Amino acid sequence: MVSPLSNARFPVPLEWGVLPGADAVPAARRLVVAILREWGVSLSDDALQDVELCTSEVIANALLHTGERCVVSVRRRAFGRVRVEVADRCAALSQRERDPEATGGRGLLLVQALADAWGWYPADRGKVVWFECLENVEAPCPTHGWGTAQSLNSLYEVA
């Protein structure tokens, strides 16, 4: 007998619904961070804060503009990428005027600035807004174990 888990890639993507409510966004963003920590995702404290803020903005937009439940999923992708997706039942991104005096309407600008990649695509009865962040991936240094290197860019700066 073959178990469904025998073909699963770990960590298994997680998905759950978020209902509108006063504590919905903070609870969901804390859960995303807890999942990433449980999976042992290599992110700096600053990068985790960026994930937390992007998660808050995308979920808040979904709940605010639909007034309905949204679905959040977290997955670890190839090449050291973490992806958070939020599906809602509104077919388009909100296009609000950017009044300089307004106190809102800048959430996706924050996501664009903080995430390594982001976007959206139409879904069954709505859309999915997603963002990705890169893990801190260290490569073995060609010094036979005497250290690690994060990228060759730092070597070019020294040379």
PDB file of C-alpha atoms in Angstrom:
ATOM      1  CA  MET A   1       0.000   0.000   0.000  1.00  0.00           C
ATOM      2  CA  VAL A   2       1.298   3.446  -0.925  1.00  0.00           C
ATOM      3  CA  SER A   3       0.863   6.274   1.537  1.00  0.00           C
ATOM      4  CA  PRO A   4      -0.043   9.737   0.183  1.00  0.00           C
ATOM      5  CA  LEU A   5       2.888  11.049   2.191  1.00  0.00           C
ATOM      6  CA  SER A   6       5.345   8.838   0.323  1.00  0.00           C
ATOM      7  CA  ASN A   7       5.053  11.157  -2.690  1.00  0.00           C
ATOM      8  CA  ALA A   8       4.846  14.425  -0.735  1.00  0.00           C
ATOM      9  CA  ARG A   9       7.615  16.999  -0.833  1.00  0.00           C
ATOM     10  CA  PHE A  10       8.478  18.291   2.604  1.00  0.00           C
ATOM     11  CA  PRO A  11       7.742  20.630   4.102  1.00  0.00           C
ATOM     12  CA  VAL A  12       4.169  20.096   2.959  1.00  0.00           C
ATOM     13  CA  PRO A  13       2.439  23.364   1.943  1.00  0.00           C
ATOM     14  CA  LEU A  14       0.009  24.634   4.551  1.00  0.00           C
ATOM     15  CA  GLU A  15      -3.313  26.274   3.765  1.00  0.00           C
ATOM     16  CA  TRP A  16      -6.076  27.671   5.979  1.00  0.00           C
ATOM     17  CA  GLY A  17      -9.005  30.066   5.901  1.00  0.00           C
ATOM     18  CA  VAL A  18      -9.005  33.461   7.611  1.00  0.00           C
ATOM     19  CA  LEU A  19     -12.325  34.996   8.614  1.00  0.00           C
ATOM     20  CA  PRO A  20     -12.767  38.776   8.905  1.00  0.00           C
ATOM     21  CA  GLY A  21     -12.375  39.952  12.462  1.00  0.00           C
ATOM     22  CA  ALA A  22     -10.404  42.216  14.754  1.00  0.00           C
ATOM     23  CA  ASP A  23      -7.591  39.719  15.421  1.00  0.00           C
ATOM     24  CA  ALA A  24      -7.643  37.960  12.027  1.00  0.00           C
ATOM     25  CA  VAL A  25      -4.619  39.672  10.448  1.00  0.00           C
ATOM     26  CA  PRO A  26      -2.288  39.568  13.498  1.00  0.00           C
ATOM     27  CA  ALA A  27      -3.139  35.919  14.164  1.00  0.00           C
ATOM     28  CA  ALA A  28      -2.534  34.936  10.526  1.00  0.00           C
ATOM     29  CA  ARG A  29       0.809  36.745  10.269  1.00  0.00           C
ATOM     30  CA  ARG A  30       2.001  35.149  13.539  1.00  0.00           C
ATOM     31  CA  LEU A  31       1.020  31.743  12.148  1.00  0.00           C
ATOM     32  CA  VAL A  32       2.993  32.350   8.924  1.00  0.00           C
ATOM     33  CA  VAL A  33       6.110  33.244  10.935  1.00  0.00           C
ATOM     34  CA  ALA A  34       5.601  30.246  13.247  1.00  0.00           C
ATOM     35  CA  ILE A  35       5.354  27.930  10.209  1.00  0.00           C
ATOM     36  CA  LEU A  36       8.575  29.304   8.727  1.00  0.00           C
ATOM     37  CA  ARG A  37      10.366  28.873  12.061  1.00  0.00           C
ATOM     38  CA  GLU A  38       9.007  25.328  12.457  1.00  0.00           C
ATOM     39  CA  TRP A  39      10.246  24.446   8.966  1.00  0.00           C
ATOM     40  CA  GLY A  40      13.669  25.847   9.843  1.00  0.00           C
ATOM     41  CA  VAL A  41      13.580  28.373   6.989  1.00  0.00           C
ATOM     42  CA  SER A  42      16.787  30.379   6.987  1.00  0.00           C
ATOM     43  CA  LEU A  43      15.634  34.012   7.204  1.00  0.00           C
ATOM     44  CA  SER A  44      17.222  36.844   9.154  1.00  0.00           C
ATOM     45  CA  ASP A  45      15.137  38.656  11.764  1.00  0.00           C
ATOM     46  CA  ASP A  46      14.750  41.570   9.324  1.00  0.00           C
ATOM     47  CA  ALA A  47      13.587  39.227   6.554  1.00  0.00           C
ATOM     48  CA  LEU A  48      11.070  37.595   8.929  1.00  0.00           C
ATOM     49  CA  GLN A  49       9.721  41.047   9.771  1.00  0.00           C
ATOM     50  CA  ASP A  50       9.383  41.761   6.052  1.00  0.00           C
ATOM     51  CA  VAL A  51       7.441  38.505   5.587  1.00  0.00           C
ATOM     52  CA  GLU A  52       5.257  39.452   8.538  1.00  0.00           C
ATOM     53  CA  LEU A  53       4.501  42.908   7.127  1.00  0.00           C
ATOM     54  CA  CYS A  54       3.833  41.619   3.592  1.00  0.00           C
ATOM     55  CA  THR A  55       1.545  38.928   5.002  1.00  0.00           C
ATOM     56  CA  SER A  56      -0.376  41.545   6.998  1.00  0.00           C
ATOM     57  CA  GLU A  57      -0.837  43.795   3.984  1.00  0.00           C
ATOM     58  CA  VAL A  58      -2.010  41.084   1.588  1.00  0.00           C
ATOM     59  CA  ILE A  59      -4.434  39.513   4.070  1.00  0.00           C
ATOM     60  CA  ALA A  60      -5.769  42.896   5.211  1.00  0.00           C
ATOM     61  CA  ASN A  61      -6.442  43.855   1.569  1.00  0.00           C
ATOM     62  CA  ALA A  62      -8.330  40.618   0.945  1.00  0.00           C
ATOM     63  CA  LEU A  63     -10.476  40.976   4.067  1.00  0.00           C
ATOM     64  CA  LEU A  64     -11.073  44.718   3.645  1.00  0.00           C
ATOM     65  CA  HIS A  65     -12.069  44.645  -0.020  1.00  0.00           C
ATOM     66  CA  THR A  66     -14.243  41.527   0.108  1.00  0.00           C
ATOM     67  CA  GLY A  67     -15.561  41.462   3.668  1.00  0.00           C
ATOM     68  CA  GLU A  68     -15.339  37.671   3.316  1.00  0.00           C
ATOM     69  CA  ARG A  69     -13.065  34.801   4.227  1.00  0.00           C
ATOM     70  CA  CYS A  70      -9.734  34.508   2.404  1.00  0.00           C
ATOM     71  CA  VAL A  71      -7.453  31.498   2.096  1.00  0.00           C
ATOM     72  CA  VAL A  72      -3.776  31.738   3.034  1.00  0.00           C
ATOM     73  CA  SER A  73      -1.162  29.227   1.906  1.00  0.00           C
ATOM     74  CA  VAL A  74       2.526  28.999   2.731  1.00  0.00           C
ATOM     75  CA  ARG A  75       4.942  26.867   0.750  1.00  0.00           C
ATOM     76  CA  ARG A  76       8.627  26.394   0.396  1.00  0.00           C
ATOM     77  CA  ARG A  77       9.653  26.462  -3.246  1.00  0.00           C
ATOM     78  CA  ALA A  78      12.718  25.473  -5.199  1.00  0.00           C
ATOM     79  CA  PHE A  79      15.847  27.603  -5.174  1.00  0.00           C
ATOM     80  CA  GLY A  80      15.409  28.780  -1.572  1.00  0.00           C
ATOM     81  CA  ARG A  81      12.147  30.668  -2.037  1.00  0.00           C
ATOM     82  CA  VAL A  82       9.289  30.948   0.442  1.00  0.00           C
ATOM     83  CA  ARG A  83       5.901  31.819  -1.038  1.00  0.00           C
ATOM     84  CA  VAL A  84       2.801  33.181   0.705  1.00  0.00           C
ATOM     85  CA  GLU A  85      -0.448  33.263  -1.279  1.00  0.00           C
ATOM     86  CA  VAL A  86      -3.775  34.832  -0.327  1.00  0.00           C
ATOM     87  CA  ALA A  87      -6.876  33.885  -2.324  1.00  0.00           C
ATOM     88  CA  ASP A  88     -10.061  35.939  -2.148  1.00  0.00           C
ATOM     89  CA  ARG A  89     -13.331  36.284  -4.061  1.00  0.00           C
ATOM     90  CA  CYS A  90     -12.649  39.685  -5.644  1.00  0.00           C
ATOM     91  CA  ALA A  91     -11.642  39.355  -9.293  1.00  0.00           C
ATOM     92  CA  ALA A  92      -9.285  42.365  -9.542  1.00  0.00           C
ATOM     93  CA  LEU A  93      -6.680  44.214  -7.528  1.00  0.00           C
ATOM     94  CA  SER A  94      -7.987  47.335  -5.887  1.00  0.00           C
ATOM     95  CA  GLN A  95      -6.861  50.396  -7.859  1.00  0.00           C
ATOM     96  CA  ARG A  96      -7.168  53.269  -5.447  1.00  0.00           C
ATOM     97  CA  GLU A  97      -6.099  56.842  -6.026  1.00  0.00           C
ATOM     98  CA  ARG A  98      -2.837  57.552  -4.196  1.00  0.00           C
ATOM     99  CA  ASP A  99      -3.815  60.689  -2.279  1.00  0.00           C
ATOM    100  CA  PRO A 100      -0.660  61.851  -0.444  1.00  0.00           C
ATOM    101  CA  GLU A 101      -2.780  62.708   2.598  1.00  0.00           C
ATOM    102  CA  ALA A 102      -4.577  59.337   2.723  1.00  0.00           C
ATOM    103  CA  THR A 103      -3.797  57.000   5.599  1.00  0.00           C
ATOM    104  CA  GLY A 104      -4.222  53.848   3.497  1.00  0.00           C
ATOM    105  CA  GLY A 105      -3.822  52.510  -0.009  1.00  0.00           C
ATOM    106  CA  ARG A 106      -0.100  51.768   0.105  1.00  0.00           C
ATOM    107  CA  GLY A 107      -0.103  48.097   1.089  1.00  0.00           C
ATOM    108  CA  LEU A 108       0.905  46.655  -2.260  1.00  0.00           C
ATOM    109  CA  LEU A 109       3.609  49.311  -2.614  1.00  0.00           C
ATOM    110  CA  LEU A 110       5.083  47.981   0.635  1.00  0.00           C
ATOM    111  CA  VAL A 111       4.855  44.416  -0.640  1.00  0.00           C
ATOM    112  CA  GLN A 112       6.562  45.457  -3.865  1.00  0.00           C
ATOM    113  CA  ALA A 113       9.359  47.152  -1.910  1.00  0.00           C
ATOM    114  CA  LEU A 114       9.953  44.395   0.660  1.00  0.00           C
ATOM    115  CA  ALA A 115       9.356  41.109  -1.177  1.00  0.00           C
ATOM    116  CA  ASP A 116      11.831  39.597  -3.634  1.00  0.00           C
ATOM    117  CA  ALA A 117       8.928  38.943  -6.022  1.00  0.00           C
ATOM    118  CA  TRP A 118       5.165  39.444  -5.968  1.00  0.00           C
ATOM    119  CA  GLY A 119       2.176  39.319  -8.247  1.00  0.00           C
ATOM    120  CA  TRP A 120      -1.366  38.115  -8.692  1.00  0.00           C
ATOM    121  CA  TYR A 121      -3.373  35.874 -10.971  1.00  0.00           C
ATOM    122  CA  PRO A 122      -7.073  35.213 -11.526  1.00  0.00           C
ATOM    123  CA  ALA A 123      -8.543  32.191  -9.760  1.00  0.00           C
ATOM    124  CA  ASP A 124     -11.897  30.361  -9.893  1.00  0.00           C
ATOM    125  CA  ARG A 125     -14.097  33.041  -8.362  1.00  0.00           C
ATOM    126  CA  GLY A 126     -11.561  35.703  -7.557  1.00  0.00           C
ATOM    127  CA  LYS A 127      -7.803  36.133  -7.473  1.00  0.00           C
ATOM    128  CA  VAL A 128      -4.652  35.054  -5.678  1.00  0.00           C
ATOM    129  CA  VAL A 129      -2.101  37.635  -4.540  1.00  0.00           C
ATOM    130  CA  TRP A 130       1.319  36.181  -3.760  1.00  0.00           C
ATOM    131  CA  PHE A 131       4.782  37.227  -2.676  1.00  0.00           C
ATOM    132  CA  GLU A 132       8.084  35.411  -2.324  1.00  0.00           C
ATOM    133  CA  CYS A 133      11.146  35.929  -0.177  1.00  0.00           C
ATOM    134  CA  LEU A 134      14.560  34.368  -0.640  1.00  0.00           C
ATOM    135  CA  GLU A 135      16.101  32.300   2.103  1.00  0.00           C
ATOM    136  CA  ASN A 136      19.606  33.096   3.335  1.00  0.00           C
ATOM    137  CA  VAL A 137      21.427  30.333   1.510  1.00  0.00           C
ATOM    138  CA  GLU A 138      25.089  29.862   2.291  1.00  0.00           C
ATOM    139  CA  ALA A 139      27.202  27.995  -0.202  1.00  0.00           C
ATOM    140  CA  PRO A 140      30.251  25.995   0.840  1.00  0.00           C
ATOM    141  CA  CYS A 141      33.394  28.035   0.399  1.00  0.00           C
ATOM    142  CA  PRO A 142      36.131  26.571  -1.780  1.00  0.00           C
ATOM    143  CA  THR A 143      38.476  26.768   1.222  1.00  0.00           C
ATOM    144  CA  HIS A 144      37.853  23.147   2.204  1.00  0.00           C
ATOM    145  CA  GLY A 145      35.710  23.898   5.240  1.00  0.00           C
ATOM    146  CA  TRP A 146      37.600  26.918   6.539  1.00  0.00           C
ATOM    147  CA  GLY A 147      34.592  29.177   6.047  1.00  0.00           C
ATOM    148  CA  THR A 148      31.487  29.917   4.039  1.00  0.00           C
ATOM    149  CA  ALA A 149      30.676  32.417   1.335  1.00  0.00           C
ATOM    150  CA  GLN A 150      27.276  33.959   0.729  1.00  0.00           C
ATOM    151  CA  SER A 151      28.027  35.311  -2.732  1.00  0.00           C
ATOM    152  CA  LEU A 152      30.859  36.211  -5.047  1.00  0.00           C
ATOM    153  CA  ASN A 153      29.765  39.863  -5.111  1.00  0.00           C
ATOM    154  CA  SER A 154      31.645  40.571  -1.890  1.00  0.00           C
ATOM    155  CA  LEU A 155      34.814  39.172  -3.451  1.00  0.00           C
ATOM    156  CA  TYR A 156      34.486  41.507  -6.416  1.00  0.00           C
ATOM    157  CA  GLU A 157      34.174  44.489  -4.068  1.00  0.00           C
ATOM    158  CA  VAL A 158      37.461  43.590  -2.363  1.00  0.00           C
ATOM    159  CA  ALA A 159      39.373  42.964  -5.609  1.00  0.00           C
TER     160      ALA A 159
END
